[in-house]
Short mmCIF file of C-alpha atoms and ligand atoms in Angstrom, two decimals:
data_model
loop_
_atom_site.label_atom_id
_atom_site.label_comp_id
_atom_site.label_asym_id
_atom_site.label_seq_id
_atom_site.Cartn_x
_atom_site.Cartn_y
_atom_site.Cartn_z
CA GLU E 1 -15.01 -22.63 6.87
CA ARG E 2 -13.31 -19.40 5.85
CA LYS E 3 -13.90 -20.24 2.31
CA LEU E 4 -17.92 -19.91 3.43
CA MET E 5 -17.48 -16.69 4.74
CA ALA E 6 -18.39 -13.55 1.99
CA ASN E 7 -15.25 -11.03 1.40
CA THR E 8 -16.38 -7.53 2.10
CA ILE E 9 -13.16 -6.17 2.59
CA ASP E 10 -10.99 -4.90 -0.22
CA LEU E 11 -7.38 -2.73 1.02
CA HIS E 12 -5.34 -2.90 -2.41
CA THR E 13 -6.43 -1.33 -5.82
CA HIS E 14 -6.21 0.92 -8.56
CA SER E 15 -7.61 2.59 -10.91
CA THR E 16 -7.11 4.88 -13.85
CA ALA E 17 -5.53 8.06 -11.26
CA SER E 18 -2.81 5.27 -11.70
CA ASP E 19 -2.68 2.44 -14.32
CA GLY E 20 -6.21 0.90 -13.15
CA LEU E 21 -8.21 0.65 -16.06
CA TYR E 22 -11.53 1.54 -14.22
CA SER E 23 -12.24 5.15 -12.99
CA PRO E 24 -12.92 5.56 -9.74
CA THR E 25 -16.61 5.38 -10.06
CA GLU E 26 -16.75 2.48 -12.24
CA LEU E 27 -14.42 0.75 -9.81
CA LEU E 28 -16.75 1.19 -6.64
CA GLN E 29 -19.81 0.11 -9.17
CA HIS E 30 -18.00 -3.17 -9.34
CA ALA E 31 -16.97 -3.48 -5.86
CA HIS E 32 -20.71 -3.04 -5.04
CA GLU E 33 -21.76 -5.49 -7.35
CA ALA E 34 -19.14 -7.66 -5.44
CA ASP E 35 -20.43 -7.19 -2.29
CA LEU E 36 -17.80 -5.33 -0.82
CA ARG E 37 -18.07 -3.40 2.24
CA MET E 38 -14.80 -1.68 2.33
CA LEU E 39 -12.87 -0.64 -0.07
CA ALA E 40 -8.76 1.39 0.07
CA LEU E 41 -8.12 3.15 -3.42
CA THR E 42 -4.25 2.90 -3.51
CA ASP E 43 -3.10 4.87 -6.61
CA HIS E 44 0.43 4.74 -7.27
CA ASP E 45 1.77 8.49 -6.58
CA SER E 46 -1.10 9.56 -6.65
CA THR E 47 -4.47 10.20 -4.73
CA ASP E 48 -6.19 12.01 -7.42
CA GLY E 49 -9.10 9.02 -7.42
CA LEU E 50 -9.93 9.67 -4.17
CA ALA E 51 -12.21 12.76 -4.62
CA GLU E 52 -14.72 10.60 -6.60
CA ALA E 53 -14.15 7.62 -5.07
CA THR E 54 -15.08 8.88 -2.01
CA GLU E 55 -18.04 10.31 -3.77
CA ALA E 56 -18.98 7.12 -5.29
CA ALA E 57 -18.32 5.04 -2.28
CA ALA E 58 -20.96 7.47 -0.38
CA ARG E 59 -23.79 6.25 -3.20
CA LEU E 60 -23.43 2.79 -2.64
CA ALA E 61 -22.83 2.53 1.40
CA ILE E 62 -19.15 1.61 1.06
CA ASP E 63 -16.41 2.65 3.64
CA LEU E 64 -13.63 4.09 1.29
CA ILE E 65 -10.31 4.25 2.63
CA PRO E 66 -8.02 6.76 1.26
CA GLY E 67 -5.03 5.27 0.29
CA ILE E 68 -1.53 5.49 -1.77
CA GLU E 69 0.79 3.07 -3.03
CA LEU E 70 4.51 3.86 -3.91
CA ASN E 71 6.67 1.92 -5.59
CA THR E 72 9.88 2.33 -3.85
CA ASP E 73 13.68 1.18 -4.86
CA THR E 74 16.50 -0.43 -2.84
CA ASP E 75 19.80 -1.02 -3.75
CA ASP E 76 18.66 -5.11 -4.10
CA GLY E 77 15.29 -4.06 -5.52
CA GLU E 78 11.87 -3.12 -5.35
CA MET E 79 9.51 -2.60 -2.00
CA HIS E 80 6.24 -1.26 -2.21
CA VAL E 81 4.65 0.66 0.23
CA LEU E 82 0.67 1.09 1.20
CA GLY E 83 -0.05 4.38 2.81
CA TYR E 84 -3.93 4.12 4.48
CA PHE E 85 -6.42 7.29 6.14
CA LEU E 86 -3.92 9.75 4.56
CA GLU E 87 -4.96 12.81 5.16
CA TYR E 88 -4.32 13.31 1.44
CA GLU E 89 -4.90 17.39 0.80
CA ARG E 90 -2.29 18.05 3.00
CA PRO E 91 -0.39 20.54 0.52
CA ALA E 92 3.17 19.42 1.00
CA PHE E 93 2.26 16.04 0.71
CA GLN E 94 0.70 16.97 -2.97
CA LYS E 95 3.65 18.40 -3.51
CA THR E 96 5.84 15.77 -3.23
CA LEU E 97 2.97 13.37 -5.42
CA LYS E 98 3.36 16.02 -8.03
CA VAL E 99 7.35 15.37 -8.09
CA LEU E 100 7.04 12.07 -8.38
CA ARG E 101 4.54 12.17 -11.21
CA ASP E 102 6.16 14.57 -12.94
CA ALA E 103 9.09 12.31 -12.83
CA ARG E 104 7.23 9.09 -13.66
CA ALA E 105 5.91 11.40 -17.15
CA ARG E 106 9.67 12.59 -18.01
CA ARG E 107 10.87 9.00 -17.12
CA GLY E 108 7.86 7.44 -19.74
CA GLU E 109 9.07 9.77 -22.47
CA ARG E 110 12.75 8.41 -22.07
CA ILE E 111 11.38 4.69 -22.84
CA VAL E 112 9.34 5.98 -25.40
CA GLU E 113 12.58 7.41 -27.03
CA LEU E 114 14.40 4.38 -26.11
CA LEU E 115 12.30 2.43 -28.04
CA ASN E 116 12.11 4.51 -30.76
CA GLU E 117 15.75 4.63 -31.57
CA GLN E 118 15.36 0.50 -31.82
CA GLY E 119 12.48 0.98 -34.68
CA VAL E 120 9.42 0.40 -32.48
CA ASN E 121 7.43 3.15 -33.33
CA ILE E 122 5.16 4.54 -31.00
CA GLN E 123 4.36 8.07 -30.17
CA TRP E 124 4.65 9.90 -26.52
CA GLU E 125 1.52 11.89 -27.46
CA HIS E 126 -0.70 8.51 -27.49
CA VAL E 127 1.16 7.22 -24.27
CA ARG E 128 -0.16 10.72 -22.70
CA GLU E 129 -3.87 9.78 -23.95
CA ILE E 130 -3.80 6.01 -22.39
CA ALA E 131 -2.50 7.24 -19.34
CA GLN E 132 -4.83 9.85 -17.54
CA GLY E 133 -2.97 10.12 -14.44
CA ALA E 134 0.29 8.69 -12.85
CA VAL E 135 2.72 7.51 -15.76
CA GLY E 136 3.55 3.73 -15.62
CA ARG E 137 4.64 0.84 -17.72
CA PRO E 138 1.52 -0.79 -18.03
CA HIS E 139 0.55 2.67 -19.90
CA ILE E 140 3.55 1.98 -22.81
CA ALA E 141 2.91 -1.70 -22.65
CA GLN E 142 -1.11 -0.36 -24.23
CA ALA E 143 0.28 1.75 -26.07
CA LEU E 144 2.42 -1.15 -28.11
CA ILE E 145 -0.64 -3.70 -28.18
CA ASP E 146 -2.17 -0.85 -30.01
CA ALA E 147 0.43 -0.29 -32.27
CA GLY E 148 0.52 -4.20 -32.62
CA TYR E 149 4.24 -4.96 -31.15
CA VAL E 150 2.85 -7.24 -29.24
CA GLN E 151 -0.38 -8.92 -28.07
CA SER E 152 -0.31 -8.58 -24.03
CA VAL E 153 0.81 -6.23 -21.38
CA PRO E 154 2.94 -9.02 -19.73
CA GLU E 155 4.57 -9.55 -23.20
CA ALA E 156 5.36 -6.15 -23.58
CA PHE E 157 7.16 -6.53 -19.92
CA ASP E 158 8.83 -9.80 -21.73
CA LYS E 159 9.96 -8.49 -24.68
CA TYR E 160 10.87 -4.30 -23.94
CA LEU E 161 9.83 -3.27 -20.38
CA ARG E 162 11.18 -5.51 -18.07
CA SER E 163 14.22 -4.03 -15.44
CA ASP E 164 16.74 -6.05 -17.59
CA GLY E 165 15.16 -5.44 -20.59
CA PRO E 166 16.06 -3.23 -24.11
CA ALA E 167 13.94 -0.51 -22.50
CA TYR E 168 14.25 -0.04 -19.47
CA VAL E 169 14.71 3.29 -17.50
CA ALA E 170 14.63 3.13 -13.56
CA ARG E 171 12.09 5.91 -11.62
CA ARG E 172 13.06 8.27 -9.79
CA LYS E 173 14.56 6.38 -6.86
CA LEU E 174 12.54 6.66 -3.67
CA SER E 175 14.14 5.12 -0.52
CA PRO E 176 11.63 2.52 1.81
CA LEU E 177 12.22 4.38 4.47
CA ASP E 178 11.27 7.85 3.00
CA ALA E 179 8.00 6.43 1.58
CA ILE E 180 7.32 5.87 5.01
CA ARG E 181 8.16 8.90 5.68
CA LEU E 182 6.14 10.74 3.47
CA ILE E 183 2.86 9.11 4.32
CA LEU E 184 3.88 9.50 7.65
CA SER E 185 4.19 13.09 6.68
CA ALA E 186 0.37 12.68 6.05
CA ASN E 187 -0.49 11.06 8.99
CA GLY E 188 -1.32 8.16 7.24
CA LEU E 189 -0.29 4.23 7.79
CA PRO E 190 2.29 3.05 5.82
CA VAL E 191 2.11 -0.77 5.23
CA ILE E 192 4.71 -2.73 3.01
CA ALA E 193 3.02 -4.07 0.16
CA HIS E 194 3.01 -7.64 -1.32
CA PRO E 195 6.22 -8.66 0.26
CA LEU E 196 6.71 -12.00 -0.61
CA THR E 197 6.31 -10.64 -4.39
CA VAL E 198 8.75 -8.18 -3.72
CA PRO E 199 11.16 -7.59 -1.95
CA GLY E 200 10.98 -11.11 -0.93
CA LEU E 201 11.42 -12.83 2.41
CA GLN E 202 15.03 -12.70 2.82
CA LYS E 203 15.35 -9.02 2.14
CA LEU E 204 12.29 -8.13 3.83
CA GLN E 205 13.27 -9.44 7.38
CA ALA E 206 17.03 -7.66 6.89
CA TRP E 207 15.02 -4.73 6.21
CA LEU E 208 12.21 -4.95 9.14
CA PRO E 209 13.81 -3.67 12.00
CA GLU E 210 14.87 -0.01 10.40
CA LEU E 211 10.79 -0.25 8.61
CA VAL E 212 9.60 -0.30 12.13
CA GLU E 213 11.91 1.96 13.46
CA ALA E 214 11.36 4.62 10.99
CA GLY E 215 7.22 3.90 11.78
CA LEU E 216 5.79 1.06 9.52
CA VAL E 217 2.61 0.18 11.19
CA GLY E 218 1.25 -2.91 8.74
CA LEU E 219 2.34 -5.86 6.65
CA GLU E 220 0.21 -6.74 3.45
CA THR E 221 -0.42 -10.70 4.50
CA TYR E 222 -3.67 -11.45 3.29
CA TYR E 223 -2.57 -10.66 -0.63
CA GLY E 224 -4.23 -12.05 -3.98
CA PRO E 225 -2.62 -15.01 -4.89
CA TYR E 226 -0.64 -16.15 -1.38
CA THR E 227 -0.62 -19.66 -0.14
CA GLU E 228 -1.96 -20.24 3.08
CA GLU E 229 1.33 -21.48 4.12
CA GLN E 230 3.00 -17.68 2.34
CA VAL E 231 0.14 -15.94 4.98
CA GLU E 232 0.85 -18.05 7.79
CA GLN E 233 4.35 -16.86 7.57
CA LEU E 234 3.85 -13.49 7.32
CA HIS E 235 1.17 -13.21 9.96
CA ASP E 236 3.34 -14.59 12.00
CA LEU E 237 5.83 -11.71 11.15
CA ALA E 238 3.57 -9.35 11.54
CA GLU E 239 3.03 -10.70 15.12
CA GLU E 240 6.81 -10.98 15.93
CA TYR E 241 6.89 -7.18 14.83
CA LYS E 242 3.75 -6.04 16.55
CA LEU E 243 2.46 -4.86 12.85
CA ILE E 244 -1.20 -5.15 11.24
CA PRO E 245 -1.55 -7.65 8.69
CA THR E 246 -3.72 -6.23 5.93
CA GLY E 247 -3.97 -7.56 2.60
CA GLY E 248 -6.15 -7.38 -0.82
CA SER E 249 -6.66 -8.10 -4.47
CA ASP E 250 -4.26 -5.21 -6.40
CA PHE E 251 -6.94 -5.33 -8.79
CA HIS E 252 -5.77 -3.06 -11.64
CA GLY E 253 -8.86 -4.25 -14.30
CA PRO E 254 -10.16 -7.60 -15.80
CA GLY E 255 -7.32 -9.68 -16.39
CA ILE E 256 -4.24 -7.64 -15.68
CA HIS E 257 -3.75 -9.53 -12.04
CA PRO E 258 -4.95 -13.18 -11.06
CA THR E 259 -6.87 -11.96 -8.27
CA PRO E 260 -10.50 -10.39 -8.97
CA LEU E 261 -11.50 -7.52 -7.16
CA GLY E 262 -12.44 -8.70 -3.75
CA GLY E 263 -10.74 -12.16 -4.45
CA ARG E 264 -9.10 -12.27 -1.10
CA PHE E 265 -10.38 -12.58 2.18
CA VAL E 266 -9.15 -9.83 4.74
CA PRO E 267 -10.20 -9.90 8.19
CA PHE E 268 -12.31 -7.02 9.44
CA GLU E 269 -9.91 -7.10 12.50
CA ALA E 270 -7.29 -6.09 9.73
CA VAL E 271 -9.52 -2.70 9.09
CA GLU E 272 -10.33 -1.84 12.82
CA ARG E 273 -6.86 -2.26 14.00
CA LEU E 274 -6.00 0.33 11.03
CA LYS E 275 -9.00 2.53 12.21
CA SER E 276 -7.80 2.95 15.43
CA GLU E 277 -4.45 3.49 15.03
CA ALA E 278 -5.42 6.59 12.81
CA SER E 279 -7.91 7.26 14.84
CA LYS E 280 -5.58 8.28 17.26
CA ARG E 281 -3.19 10.49 14.60
CA MET E 282 -5.94 12.11 13.16
CA GLY E 283 -5.60 15.91 12.92
CA THR E 284 -2.68 15.60 14.79
CA ASN E 285 0.43 17.89 13.58
CA PRO E 286 2.58 15.17 11.24
CA PRO E 287 6.01 15.23 11.38
CA GLU E 288 7.39 17.36 8.15
CA PHE E 289 9.13 15.36 4.84
CA VAL E 290 11.16 16.66 2.80
CA LEU E 291 12.31 15.15 -0.95
CA PRO E 292 15.71 14.12 -1.33
CA PRO E 293 17.00 15.76 -4.44
CA ALA E 294 16.71 13.05 -7.38
CA ASP E 295 20.29 11.17 -8.32
CA LYS E 296 21.39 12.58 -11.08
CA GLU E 297 19.36 11.99 -14.08
P1 AMP Z 301 6.22 1.40 -13.10
O1 AMP Z 301 5.91 1.79 -11.75
O2 AMP Z 301 5.83 1.70 -14.06
O3 AMP Z 301 7.30 0.46 -12.70
O4 AMP Z 301 5.57 -0.07 -13.51
C1 AMP Z 301 5.33 -1.11 -12.72
C2 AMP Z 301 3.64 -1.75 -12.60
O5 AMP Z 301 3.44 -2.47 -13.74
C3 AMP Z 301 3.60 -3.08 -11.84
O6 AMP Z 301 2.90 -2.08 -10.33
C4 AMP Z 301 3.17 -3.55 -12.20
O7 AMP Z 301 1.66 -3.55 -11.80
C5 AMP Z 301 3.29 -3.82 -13.40
N1 AMP Z 301 4.05 -5.01 -14.41
C6 AMP Z 301 5.40 -4.97 -13.91
N2 AMP Z 301 5.86 -6.14 -14.28
C7 AMP Z 301 5.05 -6.72 -14.85
C8 AMP Z 301 4.74 -7.82 -15.78
N3 AMP Z 301 5.51 -8.58 -15.97
N4 AMP Z 301 3.81 -7.87 -16.18
C9 AMP Z 301 2.47 -7.10 -16.36
N5 AMP Z 301 2.57 -6.21 -15.78
C10 AMP Z 301 3.86 -5.62 -14.96
ZN1 ZN Z 302 0.26 -1.04 -10.84
FE1 FE Z 303 3.21 -2.84 -5.86
FE1 FE Z 304 -0.43 -2.17 -6.45
#
């Protein structure tokens, strides 16, 4: 019967403020066409799309939840942390995000240099034209397509950009615990994104006690392509740790991820619980966060 209910909520989406294809306004327009009532914009390392998204959402009577996605690294792989209901205008928070984005730009430039050394001639200036906000490997993939080296983004990752590929450069290291603390410093609610994709169930279970202790409030459970069985597994885990099971499509634009915008059912209860948790913190003094110095580059 769940399938007969219309999807009205999507809590994981990207715009041109990071590696999404739609501007915030276009994204909200598509959300409106999909009959969504609630949308969280969760760009990588950036809240720069939120002002425009909030304005467009108000015109379309959509409830816009200010969010972010922070890609973090552990010794055994990536973990992505979503943040919801951020007081994102806090200056210290914005300053830290800018440090992370500047590091992304330098890293992108180094990837282009590595490609150039291997005779693959794409220009950093071109990547900068494609990336209007936080630079990511998908933008370099697009430059590789434009220059005719590959046909698709997945092919670009496969041939050049994947983590054991010939043109890989690591991001500035941010730990999952620091991502949680950064989100808490803006009174936001930290949630582990697509836990079965990265870091995977085993590693998640090993990390959870520490993450919960640091202030984790949710676990992305109703995620794009996850099966009913996987959803149930994550739901049980969320219950065990008293975490809020959230969900969304991880929409980046048509044809980038398998799930369309609003393409995954997310129960309203998830939003209710997030809102109730957020309202307890709103306007209170958040814990301060200081970004540890970068590893030697
Ligand atoms: P970055 O943040 O620059 O490390 O790039 C990571 C982003 O690239 C992820 O958030 C995905 O959206 C995308 N991505 C990662 N691996 C692949 C892949 N194999 N094919 C297509 N997109 C990918
Ligand atoms: Zn992305
Ligand atoms: Fe992610
Ligand atoms: Fe995402």
